[in-house]
Amino acid sequence: MSGMGAATSATAVAGYPLARWEATIARGWAGELALDEPSLRGAVEGTLAALDCGDVRVASPPAVAGGEWTTHAWVKQAILLYFRTRVSTTMHAGELEFFDKLPLKHGLEAAGVRVVPPGVARYGSFLEKGVILMPGYVNVGARVGEGSMVDTWATVGSCAQIGARVHLSGGVGIGGVLEPPQAAPVIVEDDAFIGSRSIVVEGVRVRAGAVLGAGVVLTASTPIVDVRGSEAVESRGEVPERAVVISGYRPKKFAAGPFGVPCALIIGTRSESTDRKTSLNEALREFGVAG
């Protein structure tokens, strides 16, 4: 998982007093320190600056492939405290006017990132080299991996973690989460393809190389039904590596009668025998999935 693993974790970064920041932010979060206490302001501002330049992240990838991600609740607490310590001000980007507590992200050319007007990345998000942000949106705490595409009107919610070489197609909605701080963010791992108007929220994890067809909606409670074998296998909250997923329905009886209830269907597995970008298109064609 090169794109996911390239960033440092939020627990050990050379040059940052992370242990001190974490302890200070915990005290501020508990109300033991006033918001204007210099040590708290320094810890909060330092954490946001480290997020913005990619040295700290809200969630760290597993040390080994297939392992669990680690969510750093104190980093999300720092974001929430940052909002409490700031007031909204008027900002301009050419003719566009904004009134907000967070400035826009700067230094895009130096970072090797392309942002097409009126695409917006907020301060405290991080876009790795080669990211293309069309007129979409990347919120604070989110991270988008090297070479990924955030297509037109796609949104990457607060603290979401997007891997390398991911394609978020037009109108995709990646959910954000700041509270509760310990809640896991949405994670889309390397080389995944998320089809147009798909929605992934509530901490769902899309593993490396998976393909979601157009209009797939995944929440923490959405049944994900694997129909590749002789019997259906149901799970929730996670799409397996290289799985090809489409939206589906299954019947359920209610008092008023039987109705179709949404689910997601795993109908196939992406081939490893072709070029990554080619295999995305081939997966969509082979299994009749709209992108």
Short mmCIF file of C-alpha atoms in Angstrom, two decimals:
data_model
loop_
_atom_site.label_atom_id
_atom_site.label_comp_id
_atom_site.label_asym_id
_atom_site.label_seq_id
_atom_site.Cartn_x
_atom_site.Cartn_y
_atom_site.Cartn_z
CA MET A 1 0.00 0.00 0.00
CA SER A 2 2.50 2.54 -1.16
CA GLY A 3 0.18 5.53 -1.22
CA MET A 4 -1.29 4.82 2.17
CA GLY A 5 1.97 3.91 3.83
CA ALA A 6 4.00 6.81 2.49
CA ALA A 7 2.78 9.21 5.17
CA THR A 8 4.04 9.22 8.69
CA SER A 9 1.72 8.21 11.50
CA ALA A 10 0.39 10.58 14.10
CA THR A 11 2.41 8.97 16.85
CA ALA A 12 6.03 9.23 15.75
CA VAL A 13 7.21 12.10 13.58
CA ALA A 14 10.73 13.46 13.89
CA GLY A 15 10.82 17.09 14.92
CA TYR A 16 7.29 17.29 16.33
CA PRO A 17 6.53 17.11 20.09
CA LEU A 18 3.55 14.87 19.44
CA ALA A 19 3.39 13.31 22.89
CA ARG A 20 3.27 16.75 24.46
CA TRP A 21 0.72 17.98 21.94
CA GLU A 22 -1.49 14.96 22.55
CA ALA A 23 -1.40 15.41 26.32
CA THR A 24 -2.08 19.15 26.07
CA ILE A 25 -4.96 18.69 23.63
CA ALA A 26 -6.47 16.02 25.89
CA ARG A 27 -6.46 18.51 28.77
CA GLY A 28 -8.00 21.19 26.58
CA TRP A 29 -10.65 18.79 25.33
CA ALA A 30 -11.51 17.89 28.94
CA GLY A 31 -11.87 21.58 29.82
CA GLU A 32 -8.81 21.63 32.09
CA LEU A 33 -7.15 24.35 29.96
CA ALA A 34 -8.74 27.54 28.70
CA LEU A 35 -8.95 27.94 24.94
CA ASP A 36 -6.64 30.95 25.11
CA GLU A 37 -3.98 29.07 27.11
CA PRO A 38 -0.76 29.50 25.05
CA SER A 39 0.30 25.87 25.39
CA LEU A 40 -3.08 24.68 24.09
CA ARG A 41 -3.13 27.18 21.24
CA GLY A 42 0.38 26.11 20.27
CA ALA A 43 -0.53 22.40 20.30
CA VAL A 44 -3.68 22.96 18.26
CA GLU A 45 -2.03 25.27 15.72
CA GLY A 46 0.96 22.96 15.44
CA THR A 47 -1.22 19.91 14.82
CA LEU A 48 -3.20 21.66 12.07
CA ALA A 49 0.01 22.86 10.41
CA ALA A 50 1.42 19.32 10.53
CA LEU A 51 -1.81 17.97 9.00
CA ASP A 52 -1.65 20.58 6.26
CA CYS A 53 1.87 19.61 5.21
CA GLY A 54 1.22 15.88 5.50
CA ASP A 55 3.49 15.10 8.44
CA VAL A 56 0.58 14.06 10.66
CA ARG A 57 -2.58 12.21 9.67
CA VAL A 58 -5.89 11.44 11.35
CA ALA A 59 -5.60 7.70 10.76
CA SER A 60 -2.52 5.58 10.15
CA PRO A 61 -2.45 2.59 7.78
CA PRO A 62 -1.63 -0.89 9.10
CA ALA A 63 1.98 -1.99 9.30
CA VAL A 64 1.12 -5.11 7.30
CA ALA A 65 -1.27 -5.53 4.37
CA GLY A 66 -4.77 -6.43 5.48
CA GLY A 67 -4.31 -5.14 9.02
CA GLU A 68 -6.39 -2.59 10.86
CA TRP A 69 -6.10 1.16 10.62
CA THR A 70 -5.42 3.26 13.73
CA THR A 71 -7.55 6.36 14.33
CA HIS A 72 -5.88 9.14 16.32
CA ALA A 73 -8.72 10.73 18.28
CA TRP A 74 -6.53 13.52 19.62
CA VAL A 75 -5.86 14.82 16.10
CA LYS A 76 -9.60 15.15 15.51
CA GLN A 77 -9.91 16.85 18.90
CA ALA A 78 -7.28 19.33 17.73
CA ILE A 79 -9.36 20.12 14.62
CA LEU A 80 -12.47 20.69 16.73
CA LEU A 81 -10.57 22.88 19.19
CA TYR A 82 -9.13 24.84 16.25
CA PHE A 83 -12.65 25.76 15.19
CA ARG A 84 -13.45 26.90 18.73
CA THR A 85 -10.44 29.18 18.88
CA ARG A 86 -11.07 30.99 15.61
CA VAL A 87 -13.66 33.42 14.25
CA SER A 88 -14.92 33.60 10.69
CA THR A 89 -13.28 36.16 8.42
CA THR A 90 -13.85 37.28 4.84
CA MET A 91 -11.48 35.73 2.29
CA HIS A 92 -11.16 36.22 -1.45
CA ALA A 93 -9.96 34.03 -4.29
CA GLY A 94 -10.17 36.28 -7.30
CA GLU A 95 -13.82 37.25 -7.65
CA LEU A 96 -14.94 34.52 -5.25
CA GLU A 97 -15.69 35.57 -1.67
CA PHE A 98 -15.74 33.25 1.34
CA PHE A 99 -16.62 33.77 5.00
CA ASP A 100 -15.18 31.01 7.13
CA LYS A 101 -12.89 30.01 10.00
CA LEU A 102 -10.47 28.04 7.83
CA PRO A 103 -8.38 29.47 4.97
CA LEU A 104 -7.91 27.67 1.68
CA LYS A 105 -4.92 25.45 1.10
CA HIS A 106 -1.85 27.15 -0.38
CA GLY A 107 1.38 26.08 -2.10
CA LEU A 108 -0.28 23.83 -4.65
CA GLU A 109 2.27 24.36 -7.43
CA ALA A 110 5.19 23.57 -5.15
CA ALA A 111 3.36 20.46 -3.95
CA GLY A 112 2.86 19.22 -7.50
CA VAL A 113 -0.92 19.33 -7.17
CA ARG A 114 -3.38 20.48 -9.85
CA VAL A 115 -6.58 22.19 -8.70
CA VAL A 116 -9.08 23.23 -11.38
CA PRO A 117 -11.29 26.25 -10.51
CA PRO A 118 -13.47 26.26 -8.49
CA GLY A 119 -12.07 23.17 -6.77
CA VAL A 120 -11.43 23.74 -3.07
CA ALA A 121 -9.09 22.10 -0.58
CA ARG A 122 -9.25 23.48 2.94
CA TYR A 123 -6.29 24.19 5.19
CA GLY A 124 -5.53 21.10 7.27
CA SER A 125 -6.12 18.70 4.39
CA PHE A 126 -3.25 17.13 2.48
CA LEU A 127 -2.95 16.33 -1.22
CA GLU A 128 0.02 14.23 -2.24
CA LYS A 129 2.04 14.87 -5.40
CA GLY A 130 0.18 14.29 -8.64
CA VAL A 131 -3.31 14.68 -7.22
CA ILE A 132 -5.83 16.30 -9.58
CA LEU A 133 -8.72 18.09 -7.90
CA MET A 134 -11.41 19.03 -10.42
CA PRO A 135 -14.20 21.38 -9.24
CA GLY A 136 -14.67 19.22 -6.16
CA TYR A 137 -14.00 19.61 -2.44
CA VAL A 138 -11.53 18.24 0.10
CA ASN A 139 -12.29 19.00 3.75
CA VAL A 140 -10.01 19.50 6.76
CA GLY A 141 -8.21 16.43 8.06
CA ALA A 142 -8.68 14.52 4.81
CA ARG A 143 -5.77 13.06 2.87
CA VAL A 144 -5.65 12.19 -0.83
CA GLY A 145 -2.86 9.93 -2.04
CA GLU A 146 -0.38 10.37 -4.88
CA GLY A 147 -1.76 10.40 -8.40
CA SER A 148 -5.42 10.27 -7.36
CA MET A 149 -8.26 12.06 -9.12
CA VAL A 150 -11.08 13.87 -7.32
CA ASP A 151 -13.45 14.41 -10.22
CA THR A 152 -16.06 17.12 -10.78
CA TRP A 153 -18.43 17.68 -7.83
CA ALA A 154 -16.88 14.83 -5.88
CA THR A 155 -16.40 15.57 -2.19
CA VAL A 156 -13.89 14.16 0.28
CA GLY A 157 -15.27 14.68 3.76
CA SER A 158 -13.38 15.65 6.89
CA CYS A 159 -10.68 13.17 7.93
CA ALA A 160 -11.37 10.71 5.07
CA GLN A 161 -8.29 8.81 3.92
CA ILE A 162 -7.97 8.27 0.16
CA GLY A 163 -5.12 6.15 -1.18
CA ALA A 164 -2.82 6.48 -4.18
CA ARG A 165 -4.06 6.21 -7.78
CA VAL A 166 -7.70 6.28 -6.67
CA HIS A 167 -10.36 7.66 -9.01
CA LEU A 168 -13.34 9.34 -7.36
CA SER A 169 -15.71 9.81 -10.30
CA GLY A 170 -18.07 12.72 -10.82
CA GLY A 171 -20.43 13.43 -7.95
CA VAL A 172 -18.95 10.86 -5.56
CA GLY A 173 -19.63 11.60 -1.90
CA ILE A 174 -17.00 10.43 0.58
CA GLY A 175 -18.39 11.07 4.06
CA GLY A 176 -16.57 12.95 6.78
CA VAL A 177 -16.49 12.46 10.53
CA LEU A 178 -15.14 14.67 13.31
CA GLU A 179 -17.33 13.58 16.19
CA PRO A 180 -17.07 11.43 18.12
CA PRO A 181 -13.29 11.80 17.83
CA GLN A 182 -12.67 8.07 18.22
CA ALA A 183 -14.90 7.21 15.23
CA ALA A 184 -13.01 5.71 12.28
CA PRO A 185 -13.02 7.79 9.09
CA VAL A 186 -13.95 6.53 5.65
CA ILE A 187 -10.95 4.80 4.09
CA VAL A 188 -10.50 4.16 0.37
CA GLU A 189 -7.27 2.30 -0.24
CA ASP A 190 -4.83 2.38 -3.17
CA ASP A 191 -5.98 1.80 -6.76
CA ALA A 192 -9.71 1.77 -5.98
CA PHE A 193 -12.26 3.11 -8.46
CA ILE A 194 -15.42 4.75 -7.10
CA GLY A 195 -18.11 5.14 -9.77
CA SER A 196 -20.20 8.22 -10.45
CA ARG A 197 -22.65 9.35 -7.77
CA SER A 198 -21.55 6.63 -5.35
CA ILE A 199 -21.66 7.43 -1.63
CA VAL A 200 -19.34 5.97 1.01
CA VAL A 201 -19.96 7.11 4.59
CA GLU A 202 -19.88 6.14 8.28
CA GLY A 203 -16.36 4.75 8.43
CA VAL A 204 -16.75 2.22 5.62
CA ARG A 205 -13.46 0.82 4.32
CA VAL A 206 -12.94 0.14 0.62
CA ARG A 207 -9.88 -2.05 0.30
CA ALA A 208 -7.17 -1.79 -2.32
CA GLY A 209 -8.13 -2.24 -5.96
CA ALA A 210 -11.88 -2.48 -5.39
CA VAL A 211 -14.33 -1.11 -7.96
CA LEU A 212 -17.69 0.44 -7.06
CA GLY A 213 -20.11 0.87 -9.95
CA ALA A 214 -22.17 4.02 -10.39
CA GLY A 215 -24.65 4.83 -7.68
CA VAL A 216 -23.44 2.38 -5.01
CA VAL A 217 -24.35 3.58 -1.51
CA LEU A 218 -22.34 2.17 1.38
CA THR A 219 -23.13 3.01 5.00
CA ALA A 220 -22.09 1.14 8.13
CA SER A 221 -25.40 -0.75 8.01
CA THR A 222 -25.60 -1.44 4.27
CA PRO A 223 -25.58 -5.20 3.60
CA ILE A 224 -22.66 -6.08 1.32
CA VAL A 225 -23.59 -9.38 -0.28
CA ASP A 226 -20.95 -11.49 -2.00
CA VAL A 227 -22.69 -13.43 -4.77
CA ARG A 228 -19.55 -14.78 -6.46
CA GLY A 229 -19.95 -18.27 -4.95
CA SER A 230 -22.77 -20.82 -4.81
CA GLU A 231 -24.16 -19.17 -1.67
CA ALA A 232 -24.49 -15.50 -0.78
CA VAL A 233 -22.19 -14.25 1.99
CA GLU A 234 -23.22 -11.07 3.80
CA SER A 235 -21.01 -8.53 5.55
CA ARG A 236 -21.06 -4.85 6.48
CA GLY A 237 -18.65 -1.94 6.63
CA GLU A 238 -15.90 -3.24 4.36
CA VAL A 239 -15.40 -4.01 0.66
CA PRO A 240 -12.76 -6.70 0.02
CA GLU A 241 -9.66 -6.13 -2.08
CA ARG A 242 -10.24 -6.06 -5.84
CA ALA A 243 -13.97 -6.71 -5.45
CA VAL A 244 -16.33 -5.42 -8.14
CA VAL A 245 -19.46 -4.02 -6.51
CA ILE A 246 -22.80 -2.83 -7.88
CA SER A 247 -25.96 -1.57 -6.20
CA GLY A 248 -28.76 -4.08 -5.69
CA TYR A 249 -32.02 -4.75 -3.90
CA ARG A 250 -33.42 -7.67 -1.99
CA PRO A 251 -37.01 -8.31 -0.89
CA LYS A 252 -38.14 -7.69 2.66
CA LYS A 253 -41.59 -8.01 4.17
CA PHE A 254 -43.12 -5.04 5.95
CA ALA A 255 -46.57 -4.57 7.47
CA ALA A 256 -47.68 -2.87 4.27
CA GLY A 257 -46.29 -5.66 2.10
CA PRO A 258 -43.00 -6.76 0.47
CA PHE A 259 -40.59 -4.09 -0.75
CA GLY A 260 -37.06 -3.95 -2.12
CA VAL A 261 -34.37 -2.95 0.40
CA PRO A 262 -31.06 -1.54 -0.92
CA CYS A 263 -27.87 -3.57 -0.65
CA ALA A 264 -24.51 -3.79 -2.41
CA LEU A 265 -23.59 -6.84 -4.48
CA ILE A 266 -20.08 -8.16 -4.96
CA ILE A 267 -20.35 -9.68 -8.44
CA GLY A 268 -16.74 -10.27 -9.43
CA THR A 269 -13.03 -9.77 -8.85
CA ARG A 270 -10.75 -7.39 -10.75
CA SER A 271 -8.18 -9.10 -12.91
CA GLU A 272 -4.52 -8.69 -11.96
CA SER A 273 -3.28 -9.58 -15.46
CA THR A 274 -3.67 -6.15 -17.05
CA ASP A 275 -2.44 -2.62 -16.51
CA ARG A 276 -4.10 -1.01 -13.50
CA LYS A 277 -5.91 1.73 -15.41
CA THR A 278 -6.91 -0.66 -18.17
CA SER A 279 -8.18 -3.21 -15.66
CA LEU A 280 -10.51 -0.62 -14.14
CA ASN A 281 -12.24 -0.14 -17.47
CA GLU A 282 -12.18 -3.85 -18.23
CA ALA A 283 -13.74 -4.66 -14.86
CA LEU A 284 -16.61 -2.29 -15.60
CA ARG A 285 -17.16 -3.78 -19.05
CA GLU A 286 -16.67 -7.40 -18.08
CA PHE A 287 -19.25 -7.33 -15.33
CA GLY A 288 -21.62 -4.85 -16.94
CA VAL A 289 -20.99 -2.13 -14.36
CA ALA A 290 -21.62 1.50 -15.20
CA GLY A 291 -18.82 3.89 -14.16
#
